[in-house]
Short mmCIF file of C-alpha atoms and ligand atoms in Angstrom, two decimals:
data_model
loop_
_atom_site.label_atom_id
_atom_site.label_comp_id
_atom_site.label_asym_id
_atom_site.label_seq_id
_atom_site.Cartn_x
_atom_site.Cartn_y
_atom_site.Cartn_z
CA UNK A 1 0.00 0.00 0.00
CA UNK A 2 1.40 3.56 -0.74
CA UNK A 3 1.60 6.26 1.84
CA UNK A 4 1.29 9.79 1.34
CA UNK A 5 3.99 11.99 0.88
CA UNK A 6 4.15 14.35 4.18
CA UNK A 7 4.06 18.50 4.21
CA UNK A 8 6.73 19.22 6.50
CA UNK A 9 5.76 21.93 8.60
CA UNK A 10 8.59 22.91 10.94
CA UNK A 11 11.15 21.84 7.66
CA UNK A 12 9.14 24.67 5.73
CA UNK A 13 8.74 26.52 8.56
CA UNK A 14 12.62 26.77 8.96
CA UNK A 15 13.54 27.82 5.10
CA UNK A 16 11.16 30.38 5.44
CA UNK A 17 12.03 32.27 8.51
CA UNK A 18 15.58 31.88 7.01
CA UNK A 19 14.54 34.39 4.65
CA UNK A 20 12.39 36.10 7.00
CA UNK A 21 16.04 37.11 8.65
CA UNK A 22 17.76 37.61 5.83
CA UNK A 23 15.22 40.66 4.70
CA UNK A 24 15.28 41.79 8.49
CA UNK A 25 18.69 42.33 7.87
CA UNK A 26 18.68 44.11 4.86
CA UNK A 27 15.81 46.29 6.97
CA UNK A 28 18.07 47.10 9.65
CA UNK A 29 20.59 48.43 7.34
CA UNK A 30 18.04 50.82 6.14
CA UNK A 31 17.38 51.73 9.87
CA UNK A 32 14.43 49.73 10.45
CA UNK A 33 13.95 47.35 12.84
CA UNK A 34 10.67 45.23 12.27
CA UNK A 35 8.46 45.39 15.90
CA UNK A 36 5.60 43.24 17.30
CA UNK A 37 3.65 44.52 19.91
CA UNK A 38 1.49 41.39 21.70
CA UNK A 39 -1.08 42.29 24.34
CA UNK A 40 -2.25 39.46 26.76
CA UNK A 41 -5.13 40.00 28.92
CA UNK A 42 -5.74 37.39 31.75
CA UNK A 43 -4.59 34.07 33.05
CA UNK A 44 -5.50 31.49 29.99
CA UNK A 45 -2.64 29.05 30.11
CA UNK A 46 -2.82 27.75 26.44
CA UNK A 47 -2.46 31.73 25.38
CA UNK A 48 0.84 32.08 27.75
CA UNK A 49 2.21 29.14 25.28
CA UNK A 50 1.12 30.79 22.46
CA UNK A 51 2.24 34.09 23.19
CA UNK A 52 5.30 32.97 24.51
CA UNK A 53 6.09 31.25 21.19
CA UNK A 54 5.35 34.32 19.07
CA UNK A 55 7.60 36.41 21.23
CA UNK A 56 10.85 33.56 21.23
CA UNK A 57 10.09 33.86 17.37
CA UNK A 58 10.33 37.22 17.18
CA UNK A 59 13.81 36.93 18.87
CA UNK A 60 15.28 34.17 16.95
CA UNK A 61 14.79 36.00 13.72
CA UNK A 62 16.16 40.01 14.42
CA UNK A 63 12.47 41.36 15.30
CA UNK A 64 12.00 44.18 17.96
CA UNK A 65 9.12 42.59 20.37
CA UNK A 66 6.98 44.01 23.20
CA UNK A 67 4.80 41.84 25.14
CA UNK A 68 2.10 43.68 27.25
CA UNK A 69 0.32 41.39 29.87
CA UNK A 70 -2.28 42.58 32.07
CA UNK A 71 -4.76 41.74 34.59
CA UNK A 72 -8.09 39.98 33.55
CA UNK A 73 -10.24 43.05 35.34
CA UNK A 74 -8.09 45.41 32.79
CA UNK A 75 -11.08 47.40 31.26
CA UNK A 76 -11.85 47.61 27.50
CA UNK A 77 -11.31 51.23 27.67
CA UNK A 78 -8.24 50.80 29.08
CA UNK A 79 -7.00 48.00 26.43
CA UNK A 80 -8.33 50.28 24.05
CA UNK A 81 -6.05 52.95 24.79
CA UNK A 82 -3.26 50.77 24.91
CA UNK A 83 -4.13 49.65 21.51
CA UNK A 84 -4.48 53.26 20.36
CA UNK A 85 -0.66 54.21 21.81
CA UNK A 86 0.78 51.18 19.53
CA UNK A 87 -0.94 52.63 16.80
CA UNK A 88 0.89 55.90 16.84
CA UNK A 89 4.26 54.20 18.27
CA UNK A 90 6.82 54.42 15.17
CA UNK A 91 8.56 51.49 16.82
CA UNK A 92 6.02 48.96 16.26
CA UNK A 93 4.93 47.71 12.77
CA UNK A 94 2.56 44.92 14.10
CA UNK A 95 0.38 44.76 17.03
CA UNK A 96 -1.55 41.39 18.16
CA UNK A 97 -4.34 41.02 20.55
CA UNK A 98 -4.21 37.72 22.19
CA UNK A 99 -7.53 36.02 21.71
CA UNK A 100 -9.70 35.13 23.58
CA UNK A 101 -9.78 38.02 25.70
CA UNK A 102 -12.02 38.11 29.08
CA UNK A 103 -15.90 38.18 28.42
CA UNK A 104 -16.19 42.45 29.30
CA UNK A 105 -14.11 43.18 26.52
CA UNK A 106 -15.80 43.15 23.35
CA UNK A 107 -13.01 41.30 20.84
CA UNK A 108 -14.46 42.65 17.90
CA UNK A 109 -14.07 46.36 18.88
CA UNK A 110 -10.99 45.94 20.21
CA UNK A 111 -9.79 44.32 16.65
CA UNK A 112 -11.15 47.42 15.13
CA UNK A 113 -9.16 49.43 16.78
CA UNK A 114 -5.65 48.26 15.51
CA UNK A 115 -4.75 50.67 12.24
CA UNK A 116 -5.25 48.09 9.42
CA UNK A 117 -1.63 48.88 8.60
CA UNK A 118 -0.50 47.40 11.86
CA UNK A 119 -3.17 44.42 11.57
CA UNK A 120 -0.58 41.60 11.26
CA UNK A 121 -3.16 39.00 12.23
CA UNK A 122 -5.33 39.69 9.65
CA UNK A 123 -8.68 39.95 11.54
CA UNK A 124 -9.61 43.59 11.12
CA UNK A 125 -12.68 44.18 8.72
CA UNK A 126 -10.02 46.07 6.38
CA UNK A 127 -8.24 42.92 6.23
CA UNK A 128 -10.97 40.57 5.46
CA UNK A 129 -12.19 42.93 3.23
CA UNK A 130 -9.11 43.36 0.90
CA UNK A 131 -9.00 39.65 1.00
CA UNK A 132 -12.30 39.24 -0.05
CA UNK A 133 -12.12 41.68 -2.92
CA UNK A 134 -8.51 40.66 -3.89
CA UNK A 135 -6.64 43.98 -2.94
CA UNK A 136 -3.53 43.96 -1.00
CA UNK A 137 -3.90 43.07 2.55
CA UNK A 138 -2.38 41.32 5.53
CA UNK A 139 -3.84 37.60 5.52
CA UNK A 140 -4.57 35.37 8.76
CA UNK A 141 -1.39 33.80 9.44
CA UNK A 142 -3.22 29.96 9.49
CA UNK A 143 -4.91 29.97 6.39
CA UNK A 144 -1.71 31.67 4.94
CA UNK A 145 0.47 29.46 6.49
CA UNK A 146 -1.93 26.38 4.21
CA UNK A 147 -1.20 28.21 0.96
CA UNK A 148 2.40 28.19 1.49
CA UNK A 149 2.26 24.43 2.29
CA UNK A 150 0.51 24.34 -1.15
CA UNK A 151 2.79 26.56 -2.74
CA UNK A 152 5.97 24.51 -1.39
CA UNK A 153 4.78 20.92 -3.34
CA UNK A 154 3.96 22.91 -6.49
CA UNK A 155 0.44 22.55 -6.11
CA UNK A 156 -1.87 24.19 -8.80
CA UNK A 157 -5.34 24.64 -7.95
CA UNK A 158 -6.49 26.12 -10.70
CA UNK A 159 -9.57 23.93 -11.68
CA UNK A 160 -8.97 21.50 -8.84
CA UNK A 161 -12.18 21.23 -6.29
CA UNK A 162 -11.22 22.45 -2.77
CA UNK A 163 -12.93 21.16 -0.16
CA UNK A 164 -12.93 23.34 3.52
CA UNK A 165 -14.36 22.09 6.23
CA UNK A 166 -15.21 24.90 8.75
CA UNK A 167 -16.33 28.26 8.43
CA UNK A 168 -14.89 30.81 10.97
CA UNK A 169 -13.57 33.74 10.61
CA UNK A 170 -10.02 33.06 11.20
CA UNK A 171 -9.35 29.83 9.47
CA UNK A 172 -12.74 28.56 7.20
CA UNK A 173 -13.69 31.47 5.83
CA UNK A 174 -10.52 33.76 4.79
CA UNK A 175 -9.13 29.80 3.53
CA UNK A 176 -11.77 29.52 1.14
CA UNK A 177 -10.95 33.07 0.16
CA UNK A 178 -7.35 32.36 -0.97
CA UNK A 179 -8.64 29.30 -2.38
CA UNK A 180 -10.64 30.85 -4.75
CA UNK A 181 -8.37 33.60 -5.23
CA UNK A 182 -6.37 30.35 -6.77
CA UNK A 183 -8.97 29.56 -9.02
CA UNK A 184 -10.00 26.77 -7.32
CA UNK A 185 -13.73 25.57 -7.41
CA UNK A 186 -14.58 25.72 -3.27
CA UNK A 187 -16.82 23.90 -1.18
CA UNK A 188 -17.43 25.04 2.45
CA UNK A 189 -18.70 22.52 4.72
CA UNK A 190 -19.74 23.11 8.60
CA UNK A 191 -21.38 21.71 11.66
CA UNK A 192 -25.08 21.59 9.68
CA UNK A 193 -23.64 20.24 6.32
CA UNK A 194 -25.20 17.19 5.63
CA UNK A 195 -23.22 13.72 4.65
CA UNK A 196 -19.93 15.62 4.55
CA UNK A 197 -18.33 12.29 3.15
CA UNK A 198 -20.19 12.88 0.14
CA UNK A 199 -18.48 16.01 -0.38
CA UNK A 200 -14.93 15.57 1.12
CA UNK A 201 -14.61 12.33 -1.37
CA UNK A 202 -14.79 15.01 -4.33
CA UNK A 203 -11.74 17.15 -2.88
CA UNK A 204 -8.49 17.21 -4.94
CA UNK A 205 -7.47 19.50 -1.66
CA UNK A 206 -9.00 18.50 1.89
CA UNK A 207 -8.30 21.23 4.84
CA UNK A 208 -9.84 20.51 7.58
CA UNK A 209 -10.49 23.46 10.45
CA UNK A 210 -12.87 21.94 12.54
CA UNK A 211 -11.33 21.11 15.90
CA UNK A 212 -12.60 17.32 16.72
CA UNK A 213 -10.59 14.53 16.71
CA UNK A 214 -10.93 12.03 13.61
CA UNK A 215 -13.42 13.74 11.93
CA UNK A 216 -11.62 12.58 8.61
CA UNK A 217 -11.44 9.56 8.03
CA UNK A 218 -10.09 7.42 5.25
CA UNK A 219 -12.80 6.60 3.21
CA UNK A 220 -14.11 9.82 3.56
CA UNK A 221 -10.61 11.16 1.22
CA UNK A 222 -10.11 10.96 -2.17
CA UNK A 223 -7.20 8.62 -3.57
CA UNK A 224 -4.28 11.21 -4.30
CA UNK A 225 -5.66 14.18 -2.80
CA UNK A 226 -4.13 16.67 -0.58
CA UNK A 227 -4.92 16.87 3.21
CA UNK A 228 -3.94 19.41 5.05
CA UNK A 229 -5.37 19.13 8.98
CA UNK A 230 -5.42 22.65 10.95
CA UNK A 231 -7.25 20.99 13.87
CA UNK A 232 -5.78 21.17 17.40
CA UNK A 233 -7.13 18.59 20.05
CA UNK A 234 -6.14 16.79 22.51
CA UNK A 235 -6.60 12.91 22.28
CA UNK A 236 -7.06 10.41 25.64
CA UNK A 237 -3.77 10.63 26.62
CA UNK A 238 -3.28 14.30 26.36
CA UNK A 239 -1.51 14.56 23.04
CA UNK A 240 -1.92 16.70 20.68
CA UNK A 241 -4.04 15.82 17.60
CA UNK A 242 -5.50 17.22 14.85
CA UNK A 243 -9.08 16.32 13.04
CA UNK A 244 -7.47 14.00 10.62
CA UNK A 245 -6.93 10.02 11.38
CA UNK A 246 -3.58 10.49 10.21
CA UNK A 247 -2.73 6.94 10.23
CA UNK A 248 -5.62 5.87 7.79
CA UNK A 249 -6.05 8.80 5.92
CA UNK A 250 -2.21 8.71 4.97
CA UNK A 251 -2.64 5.22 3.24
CA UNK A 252 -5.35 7.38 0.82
CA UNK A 253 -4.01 10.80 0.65
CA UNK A 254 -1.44 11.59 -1.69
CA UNK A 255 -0.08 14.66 0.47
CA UNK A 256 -1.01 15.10 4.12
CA UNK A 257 0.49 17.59 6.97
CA UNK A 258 0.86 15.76 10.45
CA UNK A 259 -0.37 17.58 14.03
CA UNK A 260 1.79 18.41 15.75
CA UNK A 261 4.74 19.45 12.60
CA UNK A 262 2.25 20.47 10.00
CA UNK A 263 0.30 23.97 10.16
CA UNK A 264 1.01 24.72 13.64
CA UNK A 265 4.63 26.06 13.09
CA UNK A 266 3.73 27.54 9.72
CA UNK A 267 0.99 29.81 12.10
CA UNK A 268 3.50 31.67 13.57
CA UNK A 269 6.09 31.82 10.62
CA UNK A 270 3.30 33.52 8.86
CA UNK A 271 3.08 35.84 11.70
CA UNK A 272 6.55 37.19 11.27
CA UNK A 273 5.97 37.42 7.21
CA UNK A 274 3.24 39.93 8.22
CA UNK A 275 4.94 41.69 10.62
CA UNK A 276 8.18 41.78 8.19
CA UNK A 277 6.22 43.25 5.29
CA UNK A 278 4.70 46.00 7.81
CA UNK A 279 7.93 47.30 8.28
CA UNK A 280 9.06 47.28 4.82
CA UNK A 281 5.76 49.57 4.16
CA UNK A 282 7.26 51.71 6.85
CA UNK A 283 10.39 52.38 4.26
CA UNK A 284 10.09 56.11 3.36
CA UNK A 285 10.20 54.86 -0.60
CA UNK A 286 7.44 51.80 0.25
P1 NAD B 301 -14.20 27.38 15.39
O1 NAD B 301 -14.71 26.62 16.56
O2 NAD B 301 -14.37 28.85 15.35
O3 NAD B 301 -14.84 26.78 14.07
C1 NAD B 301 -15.03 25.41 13.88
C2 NAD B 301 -15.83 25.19 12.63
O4 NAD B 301 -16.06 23.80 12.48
C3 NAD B 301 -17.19 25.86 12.63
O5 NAD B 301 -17.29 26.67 11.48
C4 NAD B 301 -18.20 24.72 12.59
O6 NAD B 301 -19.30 24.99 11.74
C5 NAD B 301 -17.39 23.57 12.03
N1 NAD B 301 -17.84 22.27 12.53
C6 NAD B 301 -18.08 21.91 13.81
N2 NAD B 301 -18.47 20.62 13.86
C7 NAD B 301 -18.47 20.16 12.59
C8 NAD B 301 -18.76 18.90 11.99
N3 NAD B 301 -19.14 17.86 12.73
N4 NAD B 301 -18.67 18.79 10.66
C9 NAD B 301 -18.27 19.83 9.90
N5 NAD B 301 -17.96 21.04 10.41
C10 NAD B 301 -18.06 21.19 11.74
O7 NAD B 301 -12.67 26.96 15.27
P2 NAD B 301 -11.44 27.67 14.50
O8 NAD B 301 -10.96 28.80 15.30
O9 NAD B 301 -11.78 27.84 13.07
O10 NAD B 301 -10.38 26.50 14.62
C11 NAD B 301 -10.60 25.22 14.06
C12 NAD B 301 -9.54 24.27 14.55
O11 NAD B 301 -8.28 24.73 14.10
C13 NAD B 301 -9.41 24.15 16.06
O12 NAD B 301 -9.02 22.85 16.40
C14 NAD B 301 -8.30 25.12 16.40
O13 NAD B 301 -7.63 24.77 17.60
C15 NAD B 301 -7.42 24.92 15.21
N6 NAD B 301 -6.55 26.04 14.91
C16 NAD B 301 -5.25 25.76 14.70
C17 NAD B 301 -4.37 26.76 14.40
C18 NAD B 301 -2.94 26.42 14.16
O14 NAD B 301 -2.10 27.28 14.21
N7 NAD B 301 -2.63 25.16 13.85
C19 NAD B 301 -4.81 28.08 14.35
C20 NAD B 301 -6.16 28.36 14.53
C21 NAD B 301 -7.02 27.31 14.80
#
């Protein structure tokens, strides 16, 4: 029986924050350093890793980084204001709100607030908006981080069917977005879609954003096609998994991307990208 051929997240991952440095460099020769600004509010523990790993990337590849952490009774005026100093600080290029932030603070508003120049998570309306109508914009670092899996096999999608399962803002949606943007035909499937097997059996390209262990199964995959599993889960024994039975779907698949070592890695390497060509706008001839 053949296996599938894996997407190496943390190999791509690697190349391309290589060259992430490499323009830093050329940046700072020009006097510009690029700068992340992260703002955590509260205690969540899975954010703390998150965060943590966002800022350690920002080190290990030349980037100025800030990391604001506050109390979980901070107000949304407050974080507001906060957000409004970044905005006007020449030192930052890219400012990230740590979702999801404590219930009093409305998420949305707070998004809004971050200039759409400095939006390197690509959740402001301005972003999904340029995406959406195919003008220059910053794009959510997951789905991002998916095309450049794509991109690094030499995938064409033009005329392929792309299959998404998952519809939210940050990952289904803006996905199905680039997709298209790709010329690929796109199918969105969700939690009310009926017989999704049906449909994820016509995908040339599977992603699957869904968050539930084995929710893609083998025969529910096309012979040859490409699956590429954003889900993060924990199994039984506390590991992480994504939505994909990797082990049967990889006997099917011709290209798959493992959890952990697949998209996770690419998330934040996409990050950087963003924040990297926010800075190069910032050049006086950009
Ligand atoms: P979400 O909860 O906002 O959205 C989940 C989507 O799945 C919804 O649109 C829902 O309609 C759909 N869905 C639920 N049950 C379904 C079913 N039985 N069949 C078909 N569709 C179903 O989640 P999200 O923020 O989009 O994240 C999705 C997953 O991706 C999560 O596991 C999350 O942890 C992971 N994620 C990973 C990264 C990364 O860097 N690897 C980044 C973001 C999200």
């Amino acid at each position: 029986m053949t296996s599938a051929q894996v997407i190496d997240g943390v190999a791509l991952s690697k190349q391309l924050r290589q060259q992430t440095r490499e323009r830093v460099q050329t940046l700072k020769k020009q006097g510009i350093t690029p700068g992340l600004a992260v703002i955590l509010v509260g205690e969540n523990q899975a954010s703390q890793v998150y965060v943590r790993n966002k800022i350690k990337a920002c080190e290990d590849t030349g980037f100025y980084s800030i990391l604001e952490q506050y109390p979980a009774t901070l107000s949304e005026f407050e974080l507001l204001q906060r957000v409004q100093a970044l905005n006007l600080d020449a030192s930052i290029h890219g400012i990230l709100v740590q979702l999801p932030l404590p219930e009093h603070i409305d998420a949305q508003k707070v998004i809004e607030a971050i200039s759409p120049a400095k939006d390197v998570d690509g959740f402001h309306v301005a972003s999904a908006g340029a995406l959406m109508v195919g003008q220059p914009g910053f794009w959510p670092c997951t789905p991002y981080g998916c095309m450049k899996m794509l991109e690094s096999i030499g995938y064409t999608l033009r005329g392929k069917h792309a299959v998404v399962i998952g519809r939210s803002n940050i990952v289904g949606k803006p996905m199905a977005l680039m997709l298209l943007q790709q010329h690929a035909t796109v199918t969105i499937c969700h939690s009310a879609t009926a017989d999704l097997g049906q449909i994820t059996r016509q995908a040339d390209v599977l992603i699957a954003a869904v968050g539930k262990q084995n929710l893609v199964t083998a025969d529910m995959v096309k012979p040859g096609a490409v699956v590429i599993d954003v889900g993060m889960n924990r199994n039984a024994e506390g590991k992480l998994c994504g939505d994909v039975d990797y082990e049967g779907v990889k006997q099917v698949a011709g290209w798959i991307t493992p959890v952990p070592g697949g998209v996770g890695p690419m998330t934040i390497t996409m990050l950087l990208m963003n924040t990297l060509e926010a800075a190069e706008h910032a050049l006086p001839h950009a």
